[in-house]
Amino acid sequence: MIGELVFRLTGLSLRAFVRQHLAGPLGADFQLGVRDEDLGRVADVIPPAAGLDLSALDPDSVAYRTFSGPAADAAAANTPAWRAAELGAANGHGNAGSVARILASSARLLKPATLDLIFAEQSNGPDLVNGLHLRWGIGFALPDRRTLPWLPDGRVAFWGGWGGSMAIMDVDRGVTIAYVMNDMGADILGSARSAAYVQAVYRALDGSAGSVRPVEPSVEHGVRRIPENGVHLKPPL
């Protein structure tokens, strides 16, 4: 959908818009779909040891329909077709530095009134897909200690990816934090690794997260889980 909007407004594909108006001018090593000449620079994704277990979900639920239509396969990210595709929500290729550089430019690219909209709460409650308690602004999640207790309060916007990657824009402190990895964990939002790195950054800045300990995933009989109304993750046989 976003690709069609960009095309109608600019006449450019989303891939070309990202290259010409974001990554290129900012000097960010980021591509939406990888150029053939750069394929040798791409590290393979290492899928998590735990697979999605949908057996505990109601087949008519939003979560079940989301995770089964079609079922997610992290290994697909290693295929030539995936790397060449133009998937705005899924196959950006870069590193933590390029992600942070692009997101940090928001203050320059967006009007102050548009930035303010990001922090206007749109919803607050359990997410029907992942089961986490989430606060949403416009385009980004907002801090909530019930979900990520290691994020500070304030004008902070964030989101993460399957496996533990995180991107955080802290307007109050004027800092953008990005963490990406190719060795995926089973986590749906954040991980013990990203929590440790983010806390270290905030301790260096002002100690605001220094007293907050990362919350480890609960482990019961070898099952790593997110909240009870979410998707259970268990090691494959």
PDB file of C-alpha atoms in Angstrom:
ATOM      1  CA  MET A   1       0.000   0.000   0.000  1.00  0.00           C
ATOM      2  CA  ILE A   2       2.748   2.494   0.921  1.00  0.00           C
ATOM      3  CA  GLY A   3       4.499   1.711  -2.349  1.00  0.00           C
ATOM      4  CA  GLU A   4       1.404   2.690  -4.347  1.00  0.00           C
ATOM      5  CA  LEU A   5       1.021   5.941  -2.397  1.00  0.00           C
ATOM      6  CA  VAL A   6       4.655   6.840  -3.024  1.00  0.00           C
ATOM      7  CA  PHE A   7       4.293   6.042  -6.734  1.00  0.00           C
ATOM      8  CA  ARG A   8       1.176   8.169  -7.157  1.00  0.00           C
ATOM      9  CA  LEU A   9       2.766  11.132  -5.373  1.00  0.00           C
ATOM     10  CA  THR A  10       6.270  10.950  -6.869  1.00  0.00           C
ATOM     11  CA  GLY A  11       6.154   8.646  -9.884  1.00  0.00           C
ATOM     12  CA  LEU A  12       8.886   6.541  -8.257  1.00  0.00           C
ATOM     13  CA  SER A  13       8.783   3.003  -6.989  1.00  0.00           C
ATOM     14  CA  LEU A  14       9.321   2.671  -3.242  1.00  0.00           C
ATOM     15  CA  ARG A  15      12.749   1.143  -3.920  1.00  0.00           C
ATOM     16  CA  ALA A  16      13.773   4.131  -6.053  1.00  0.00           C
ATOM     17  CA  PHE A  17      12.317   6.651  -3.580  1.00  0.00           C
ATOM     18  CA  VAL A  18      14.294   5.144  -0.681  1.00  0.00           C
ATOM     19  CA  ARG A  19      17.473   5.195  -2.776  1.00  0.00           C
ATOM     20  CA  GLN A  20      17.078   8.704  -4.216  1.00  0.00           C
ATOM     21  CA  HIS A  21      15.524  10.600  -1.313  1.00  0.00           C
ATOM     22  CA  LEU A  22      16.632   8.769   1.842  1.00  0.00           C
ATOM     23  CA  ALA A  23      19.582   6.376   1.676  1.00  0.00           C
ATOM     24  CA  GLY A  24      21.484   8.213  -1.074  1.00  0.00           C
ATOM     25  CA  PRO A  25      21.405  11.794   0.278  1.00  0.00           C
ATOM     26  CA  LEU A  26      22.037  10.566   3.828  1.00  0.00           C
ATOM     27  CA  GLY A  27      24.933   8.308   2.880  1.00  0.00           C
ATOM     28  CA  ALA A  28      23.145   5.362   4.499  1.00  0.00           C
ATOM     29  CA  ASP A  29      24.183   1.864   3.408  1.00  0.00           C
ATOM     30  CA  PHE A  30      20.575   0.716   3.088  1.00  0.00           C
ATOM     31  CA  GLN A  31      18.601  -0.821   0.211  1.00  0.00           C
ATOM     32  CA  LEU A  32      15.023  -1.919  -0.248  1.00  0.00           C
ATOM     33  CA  GLY A  33      15.747  -5.018  -2.273  1.00  0.00           C
ATOM     34  CA  VAL A  34      19.434  -5.741  -2.884  1.00  0.00           C
ATOM     35  CA  ARG A  35      21.260  -4.761  -6.061  1.00  0.00           C
ATOM     36  CA  ASP A  36      22.883  -7.694  -7.845  1.00  0.00           C
ATOM     37  CA  GLU A  37      26.354  -6.267  -7.313  1.00  0.00           C
ATOM     38  CA  ASP A  38      25.812  -6.145  -3.546  1.00  0.00           C
ATOM     39  CA  LEU A  39      24.490  -9.680  -3.026  1.00  0.00           C
ATOM     40  CA  GLY A  40      27.916 -10.869  -1.879  1.00  0.00           C
ATOM     41  CA  ARG A  41      27.809  -8.397   1.011  1.00  0.00           C
ATOM     42  CA  VAL A  42      24.582  -9.788   2.491  1.00  0.00           C
ATOM     43  CA  ALA A  43      24.878 -12.070   5.529  1.00  0.00           C
ATOM     44  CA  ASP A  44      22.504 -15.021   5.703  1.00  0.00           C
ATOM     45  CA  VAL A  45      19.802 -14.921   8.349  1.00  0.00           C
ATOM     46  CA  ILE A  46      20.119 -17.691  10.930  1.00  0.00           C
ATOM     47  CA  PRO A  47      16.517 -18.657  11.782  1.00  0.00           C
ATOM     48  CA  PRO A  48      15.567 -19.035  15.446  1.00  0.00           C
ATOM     49  CA  ALA A  49      15.739 -22.498  16.964  1.00  0.00           C
ATOM     50  CA  ALA A  50      12.136 -22.143  18.075  1.00  0.00           C
ATOM     51  CA  GLY A  51       9.301 -22.359  15.596  1.00  0.00           C
ATOM     52  CA  LEU A  52       5.833 -20.873  15.814  1.00  0.00           C
ATOM     53  CA  ASP A  53       3.414 -23.187  17.619  1.00  0.00           C
ATOM     54  CA  LEU A  54      -0.117 -22.262  16.614  1.00  0.00           C
ATOM     55  CA  SER A  55      -1.822 -25.186  18.323  1.00  0.00           C
ATOM     56  CA  ALA A  56      -2.850 -23.098  21.351  1.00  0.00           C
ATOM     57  CA  LEU A  57      -4.620 -20.494  19.228  1.00  0.00           C
ATOM     58  CA  ASP A  58      -8.240 -20.337  18.151  1.00  0.00           C
ATOM     59  CA  PRO A  59      -8.252 -20.933  14.361  1.00  0.00           C
ATOM     60  CA  ASP A  60     -10.742 -18.060  14.033  1.00  0.00           C
ATOM     61  CA  SER A  61      -8.540 -15.604  15.938  1.00  0.00           C
ATOM     62  CA  VAL A  62      -6.714 -12.685  14.364  1.00  0.00           C
ATOM     63  CA  ALA A  63      -3.400 -14.095  15.598  1.00  0.00           C
ATOM     64  CA  TYR A  64      -3.948 -17.503  13.995  1.00  0.00           C
ATOM     65  CA  ARG A  65      -5.039 -16.031  10.678  1.00  0.00           C
ATOM     66  CA  THR A  66      -2.052 -13.686  10.674  1.00  0.00           C
ATOM     67  CA  PHE A  67       0.596 -16.269  11.486  1.00  0.00           C
ATOM     68  CA  SER A  68      -0.834 -18.968   9.222  1.00  0.00           C
ATOM     69  CA  GLY A  69      -1.632 -16.971   6.102  1.00  0.00           C
ATOM     70  CA  PRO A  70       0.965 -17.981   4.993  1.00  0.00           C
ATOM     71  CA  ALA A  71       3.103 -19.313   7.821  1.00  0.00           C
ATOM     72  CA  ALA A  72       6.235 -17.243   8.479  1.00  0.00           C
ATOM     73  CA  ASP A  73       9.541 -18.781   7.388  1.00  0.00           C
ATOM     74  CA  ALA A  74      12.644 -16.831   8.391  1.00  0.00           C
ATOM     75  CA  ALA A  75      14.791 -18.858   5.987  1.00  0.00           C
ATOM     76  CA  ALA A  76      12.930 -17.248   3.067  1.00  0.00           C
ATOM     77  CA  ALA A  77      15.021 -14.119   3.694  1.00  0.00           C
ATOM     78  CA  ASN A  78      18.045 -16.012   2.353  1.00  0.00           C
ATOM     79  CA  THR A  79      16.535 -16.716  -1.067  1.00  0.00           C
ATOM     80  CA  PRO A  80      17.426 -14.731  -4.208  1.00  0.00           C
ATOM     81  CA  ALA A  81      13.744 -13.942  -4.808  1.00  0.00           C
ATOM     82  CA  TRP A  82      13.337 -12.375  -1.361  1.00  0.00           C
ATOM     83  CA  ARG A  83      16.522 -10.333  -1.600  1.00  0.00           C
ATOM     84  CA  ALA A  84      15.540  -8.960  -5.000  1.00  0.00           C
ATOM     85  CA  ALA A  85      11.941  -8.153  -4.072  1.00  0.00           C
ATOM     86  CA  GLU A  86      10.526  -4.760  -3.139  1.00  0.00           C
ATOM     87  CA  LEU A  87       8.718  -5.378   0.161  1.00  0.00           C
ATOM     88  CA  GLY A  88       8.419  -2.142   2.071  1.00  0.00           C
ATOM     89  CA  ALA A  89       7.559  -3.732   5.409  1.00  0.00           C
ATOM     90  CA  ALA A  90       9.943  -6.652   5.282  1.00  0.00           C
ATOM     91  CA  ASN A  91      13.073  -6.720   3.131  1.00  0.00           C
ATOM     92  CA  GLY A  92      15.084  -3.611   3.788  1.00  0.00           C
ATOM     93  CA  HIS A  93      18.774  -4.558   3.771  1.00  0.00           C
ATOM     94  CA  GLY A  94      21.302  -2.582   5.764  1.00  0.00           C
ATOM     95  CA  ASN A  95      23.061  -2.450   9.106  1.00  0.00           C
ATOM     96  CA  ALA A  96      22.422  -0.811  12.453  1.00  0.00           C
ATOM     97  CA  GLY A  97      24.278   2.332  11.422  1.00  0.00           C
ATOM     98  CA  SER A  98      22.215   2.855   8.276  1.00  0.00           C
ATOM     99  CA  VAL A  99      18.930   2.220  10.084  1.00  0.00           C
ATOM    100  CA  ALA A 100      19.859   4.708  12.806  1.00  0.00           C
ATOM    101  CA  ARG A 101      21.023   7.278  10.242  1.00  0.00           C
ATOM    102  CA  ILE A 102      17.751   7.179   8.297  1.00  0.00           C
ATOM    103  CA  LEU A 103      15.517   7.268  11.362  1.00  0.00           C
ATOM    104  CA  ALA A 104      17.559  10.044  12.972  1.00  0.00           C
ATOM    105  CA  SER A 105      16.869  12.186   9.914  1.00  0.00           C
ATOM    106  CA  SER A 106      13.163  12.291  10.802  1.00  0.00           C
ATOM    107  CA  ALA A 107      13.634  15.527  12.714  1.00  0.00           C
ATOM    108  CA  ARG A 108      14.958  17.154   9.521  1.00  0.00           C
ATOM    109  CA  LEU A 109      12.625  15.507   7.015  1.00  0.00           C
ATOM    110  CA  LEU A 110       9.368  15.950   8.937  1.00  0.00           C
ATOM    111  CA  LYS A 111       7.674  19.125  10.100  1.00  0.00           C
ATOM    112  CA  PRO A 112       7.523  19.620  13.906  1.00  0.00           C
ATOM    113  CA  ALA A 113       3.727  19.219  13.822  1.00  0.00           C
ATOM    114  CA  THR A 114       4.116  15.892  11.998  1.00  0.00           C
ATOM    115  CA  LEU A 115       6.635  14.708  14.579  1.00  0.00           C
ATOM    116  CA  ASP A 116       4.162  15.599  17.314  1.00  0.00           C
ATOM    117  CA  LEU A 117       1.581  13.314  15.700  1.00  0.00           C
ATOM    118  CA  ILE A 118       3.878  10.319  16.228  1.00  0.00           C
ATOM    119  CA  PHE A 119       3.398  10.718  19.986  1.00  0.00           C
ATOM    120  CA  ALA A 120      -0.384  11.131  19.887  1.00  0.00           C
ATOM    121  CA  GLU A 121      -1.625   7.885  21.410  1.00  0.00           C
ATOM    122  CA  GLN A 122      -3.955   6.015  19.064  1.00  0.00           C
ATOM    123  CA  SER A 123      -4.479   2.798  21.032  1.00  0.00           C
ATOM    124  CA  ASN A 124      -3.450   1.244  24.317  1.00  0.00           C
ATOM    125  CA  GLY A 125      -4.064  -2.407  25.107  1.00  0.00           C
ATOM    126  CA  PRO A 126      -3.371  -6.030  24.153  1.00  0.00           C
ATOM    127  CA  ASP A 127      -2.321  -6.538  20.542  1.00  0.00           C
ATOM    128  CA  LEU A 128      -4.611  -9.116  18.920  1.00  0.00           C
ATOM    129  CA  VAL A 129      -1.743 -10.627  16.938  1.00  0.00           C
ATOM    130  CA  ASN A 130       1.258 -10.873  19.262  1.00  0.00           C
ATOM    131  CA  GLY A 131      -0.557 -10.698  22.614  1.00  0.00           C
ATOM    132  CA  LEU A 132       1.674  -7.926  23.967  1.00  0.00           C
ATOM    133  CA  HIS A 133       0.313  -4.824  25.688  1.00  0.00           C
ATOM    134  CA  LEU A 134       1.163  -2.046  23.232  1.00  0.00           C
ATOM    135  CA  ARG A 135       0.697   1.698  23.062  1.00  0.00           C
ATOM    136  CA  TRP A 136       0.581   2.982  19.512  1.00  0.00           C
ATOM    137  CA  GLY A 137       1.189   6.453  18.195  1.00  0.00           C
ATOM    138  CA  ILE A 138       1.235   7.225  14.470  1.00  0.00           C
ATOM    139  CA  GLY A 139       3.551   4.723  12.811  1.00  0.00           C
ATOM    140  CA  PHE A 140       5.473   3.751  15.950  1.00  0.00           C
ATOM    141  CA  ALA A 141       4.936   2.140  19.330  1.00  0.00           C
ATOM    142  CA  LEU A 142       5.256   4.267  22.473  1.00  0.00           C
ATOM    143  CA  PRO A 143       6.887   3.192  25.763  1.00  0.00           C
ATOM    144  CA  ASP A 144       4.946   1.017  28.169  1.00  0.00           C
ATOM    145  CA  ARG A 145       6.733  -0.600  31.111  1.00  0.00           C
ATOM    146  CA  ARG A 146       4.386  -3.596  30.954  1.00  0.00           C
ATOM    147  CA  THR A 147       5.908  -4.591  27.624  1.00  0.00           C
ATOM    148  CA  LEU A 148       9.492  -3.294  27.549  1.00  0.00           C
ATOM    149  CA  PRO A 149      10.445  -2.216  31.083  1.00  0.00           C
ATOM    150  CA  TRP A 150      13.914  -1.195  29.905  1.00  0.00           C
ATOM    151  CA  LEU A 151      12.658   1.707  27.771  1.00  0.00           C
ATOM    152  CA  PRO A 152      12.363   5.108  29.489  1.00  0.00           C
ATOM    153  CA  ASP A 153       9.206   7.176  29.470  1.00  0.00           C
ATOM    154  CA  GLY A 154       8.887  10.386  27.503  1.00  0.00           C
ATOM    155  CA  ARG A 155       8.916  11.273  23.819  1.00  0.00           C
ATOM    156  CA  VAL A 156      10.306   7.926  22.736  1.00  0.00           C
ATOM    157  CA  ALA A 157       9.097   6.060  19.646  1.00  0.00           C
ATOM    158  CA  PHE A 158      10.216   2.566  18.716  1.00  0.00           C
ATOM    159  CA  TRP A 159       9.564  -0.693  16.972  1.00  0.00           C
ATOM    160  CA  GLY A 160      11.384  -3.980  16.528  1.00  0.00           C
ATOM    161  CA  GLY A 161      11.511  -7.072  14.401  1.00  0.00           C
ATOM    162  CA  TRP A 162      11.228 -10.816  14.731  1.00  0.00           C
ATOM    163  CA  GLY A 163      14.461 -12.128  16.168  1.00  0.00           C
ATOM    164  CA  GLY A 164      15.266  -9.206  18.477  1.00  0.00           C
ATOM    165  CA  SER A 165      16.110  -6.198  16.295  1.00  0.00           C
ATOM    166  CA  MET A 166      15.142  -2.794  17.673  1.00  0.00           C
ATOM    167  CA  ALA A 167      14.999   0.834  16.542  1.00  0.00           C
ATOM    168  CA  ILE A 168      14.395   3.608  19.087  1.00  0.00           C
ATOM    169  CA  MET A 169      14.039   7.343  18.499  1.00  0.00           C
ATOM    170  CA  ASP A 170      14.325   9.351  21.707  1.00  0.00           C
ATOM    171  CA  VAL A 171      13.359  12.946  20.961  1.00  0.00           C
ATOM    172  CA  ASP A 172      13.841  14.086  24.560  1.00  0.00           C
ATOM    173  CA  ARG A 173      17.519  13.075  24.545  1.00  0.00           C
ATOM    174  CA  GLY A 174      18.144  13.675  20.852  1.00  0.00           C
ATOM    175  CA  VAL A 175      19.389  10.141  20.236  1.00  0.00           C
ATOM    176  CA  THR A 176      18.472   7.281  17.892  1.00  0.00           C
ATOM    177  CA  ILE A 177      19.408   3.698  18.742  1.00  0.00           C
ATOM    178  CA  ALA A 178      19.351   0.765  16.336  1.00  0.00           C
ATOM    179  CA  TYR A 179      20.221  -2.886  16.875  1.00  0.00           C
ATOM    180  CA  VAL A 180      20.100  -5.521  14.155  1.00  0.00           C
ATOM    181  CA  MET A 181      21.377  -9.087  14.016  1.00  0.00           C
ATOM    182  CA  ASN A 182      21.416 -11.962  11.566  1.00  0.00           C
ATOM    183  CA  ASP A 183      21.402 -14.635  14.318  1.00  0.00           C
ATOM    184  CA  MET A 184      17.717 -14.498  15.238  1.00  0.00           C
ATOM    185  CA  GLY A 185      16.295 -15.202  18.656  1.00  0.00           C
ATOM    186  CA  ALA A 186      12.764 -16.485  19.200  1.00  0.00           C
ATOM    187  CA  ASP A 187      11.631 -13.089  20.462  1.00  0.00           C
ATOM    188  CA  ILE A 188       8.842 -11.211  18.732  1.00  0.00           C
ATOM    189  CA  LEU A 189       9.657  -7.761  20.139  1.00  0.00           C
ATOM    190  CA  GLY A 190      13.045  -7.029  21.640  1.00  0.00           C
ATOM    191  CA  SER A 191      15.329  -9.579  23.301  1.00  0.00           C
ATOM    192  CA  ALA A 192      17.737  -9.933  26.200  1.00  0.00           C
ATOM    193  CA  ARG A 193      20.500  -8.868  23.804  1.00  0.00           C
ATOM    194  CA  SER A 194      18.768  -5.710  22.593  1.00  0.00           C
ATOM    195  CA  ALA A 195      17.720  -4.882  26.167  1.00  0.00           C
ATOM    196  CA  ALA A 196      21.330  -5.105  27.352  1.00  0.00           C
ATOM    197  CA  TYR A 197      22.600  -2.840  24.575  1.00  0.00           C
ATOM    198  CA  VAL A 198      19.838  -0.271  24.983  1.00  0.00           C
ATOM    199  CA  GLN A 199      20.327  -0.085  28.738  1.00  0.00           C
ATOM    200  CA  ALA A 200      24.060   0.416  28.233  1.00  0.00           C
ATOM    201  CA  VAL A 201      23.343   3.371  25.921  1.00  0.00           C
ATOM    202  CA  TYR A 202      20.991   4.998  28.421  1.00  0.00           C
ATOM    203  CA  ARG A 203      23.421   4.462  31.282  1.00  0.00           C
ATOM    204  CA  ALA A 204      26.057   6.251  29.211  1.00  0.00           C
ATOM    205  CA  LEU A 205      23.635   9.096  28.456  1.00  0.00           C
ATOM    206  CA  ASP A 206      22.002   9.788  31.789  1.00  0.00           C
ATOM    207  CA  GLY A 207      21.516   6.621  33.812  1.00  0.00           C
ATOM    208  CA  SER A 208      17.774   6.650  33.114  1.00  0.00           C
ATOM    209  CA  ALA A 209      17.644   2.916  32.466  1.00  0.00           C
ATOM    210  CA  GLY A 210      20.448   1.922  34.795  1.00  0.00           C
ATOM    211  CA  SER A 211      18.167   0.520  37.493  1.00  0.00           C
ATOM    212  CA  VAL A 212      15.934  -1.403  35.091  1.00  0.00           C
ATOM    213  CA  ARG A 213      16.848  -5.041  34.517  1.00  0.00           C
ATOM    214  CA  PRO A 214      15.951  -6.776  31.245  1.00  0.00           C
ATOM    215  CA  VAL A 215      13.079  -9.201  31.586  1.00  0.00           C
ATOM    216  CA  GLU A 216      14.140 -12.667  30.440  1.00  0.00           C
ATOM    217  CA  PRO A 217      11.600 -14.770  28.510  1.00  0.00           C
ATOM    218  CA  SER A 218       9.879 -17.307  30.732  1.00  0.00           C
ATOM    219  CA  VAL A 219      10.947 -20.897  30.130  1.00  0.00           C
ATOM    220  CA  GLU A 220       8.620 -23.731  31.046  1.00  0.00           C
ATOM    221  CA  HIS A 221       9.451 -27.281  29.921  1.00  0.00           C
ATOM    222  CA  GLY A 222      11.627 -25.941  27.119  1.00  0.00           C
ATOM    223  CA  VAL A 223       8.945 -23.549  25.852  1.00  0.00           C
ATOM    224  CA  ARG A 224       9.863 -19.896  25.421  1.00  0.00           C
ATOM    225  CA  ARG A 225       6.670 -17.881  25.594  1.00  0.00           C
ATOM    226  CA  ILE A 226       5.239 -14.443  25.251  1.00  0.00           C
ATOM    227  CA  PRO A 227       2.045 -13.609  27.207  1.00  0.00           C
ATOM    228  CA  GLU A 228      -0.686 -16.206  27.513  1.00  0.00           C
ATOM    229  CA  ASN A 229      -2.893 -14.654  24.839  1.00  0.00           C
ATOM    230  CA  GLY A 230       0.011 -14.587  22.393  1.00  0.00           C
ATOM    231  CA  VAL A 231       1.793 -17.196  20.301  1.00  0.00           C
ATOM    232  CA  HIS A 232       3.785 -19.906  22.033  1.00  0.00           C
ATOM    233  CA  LEU A 233       7.255 -20.596  20.699  1.00  0.00           C
ATOM    234  CA  LYS A 234       8.763 -24.044  21.131  1.00  0.00           C
ATOM    235  CA  PRO A 235      11.890 -25.759  19.812  1.00  0.00           C
ATOM    236  CA  PRO A 236      11.283 -27.943  16.747  1.00  0.00           C
ATOM    237  CA  LEU A 237      11.501 -31.695  17.078  1.00  0.00           C
TER     238      LEU A 237
END
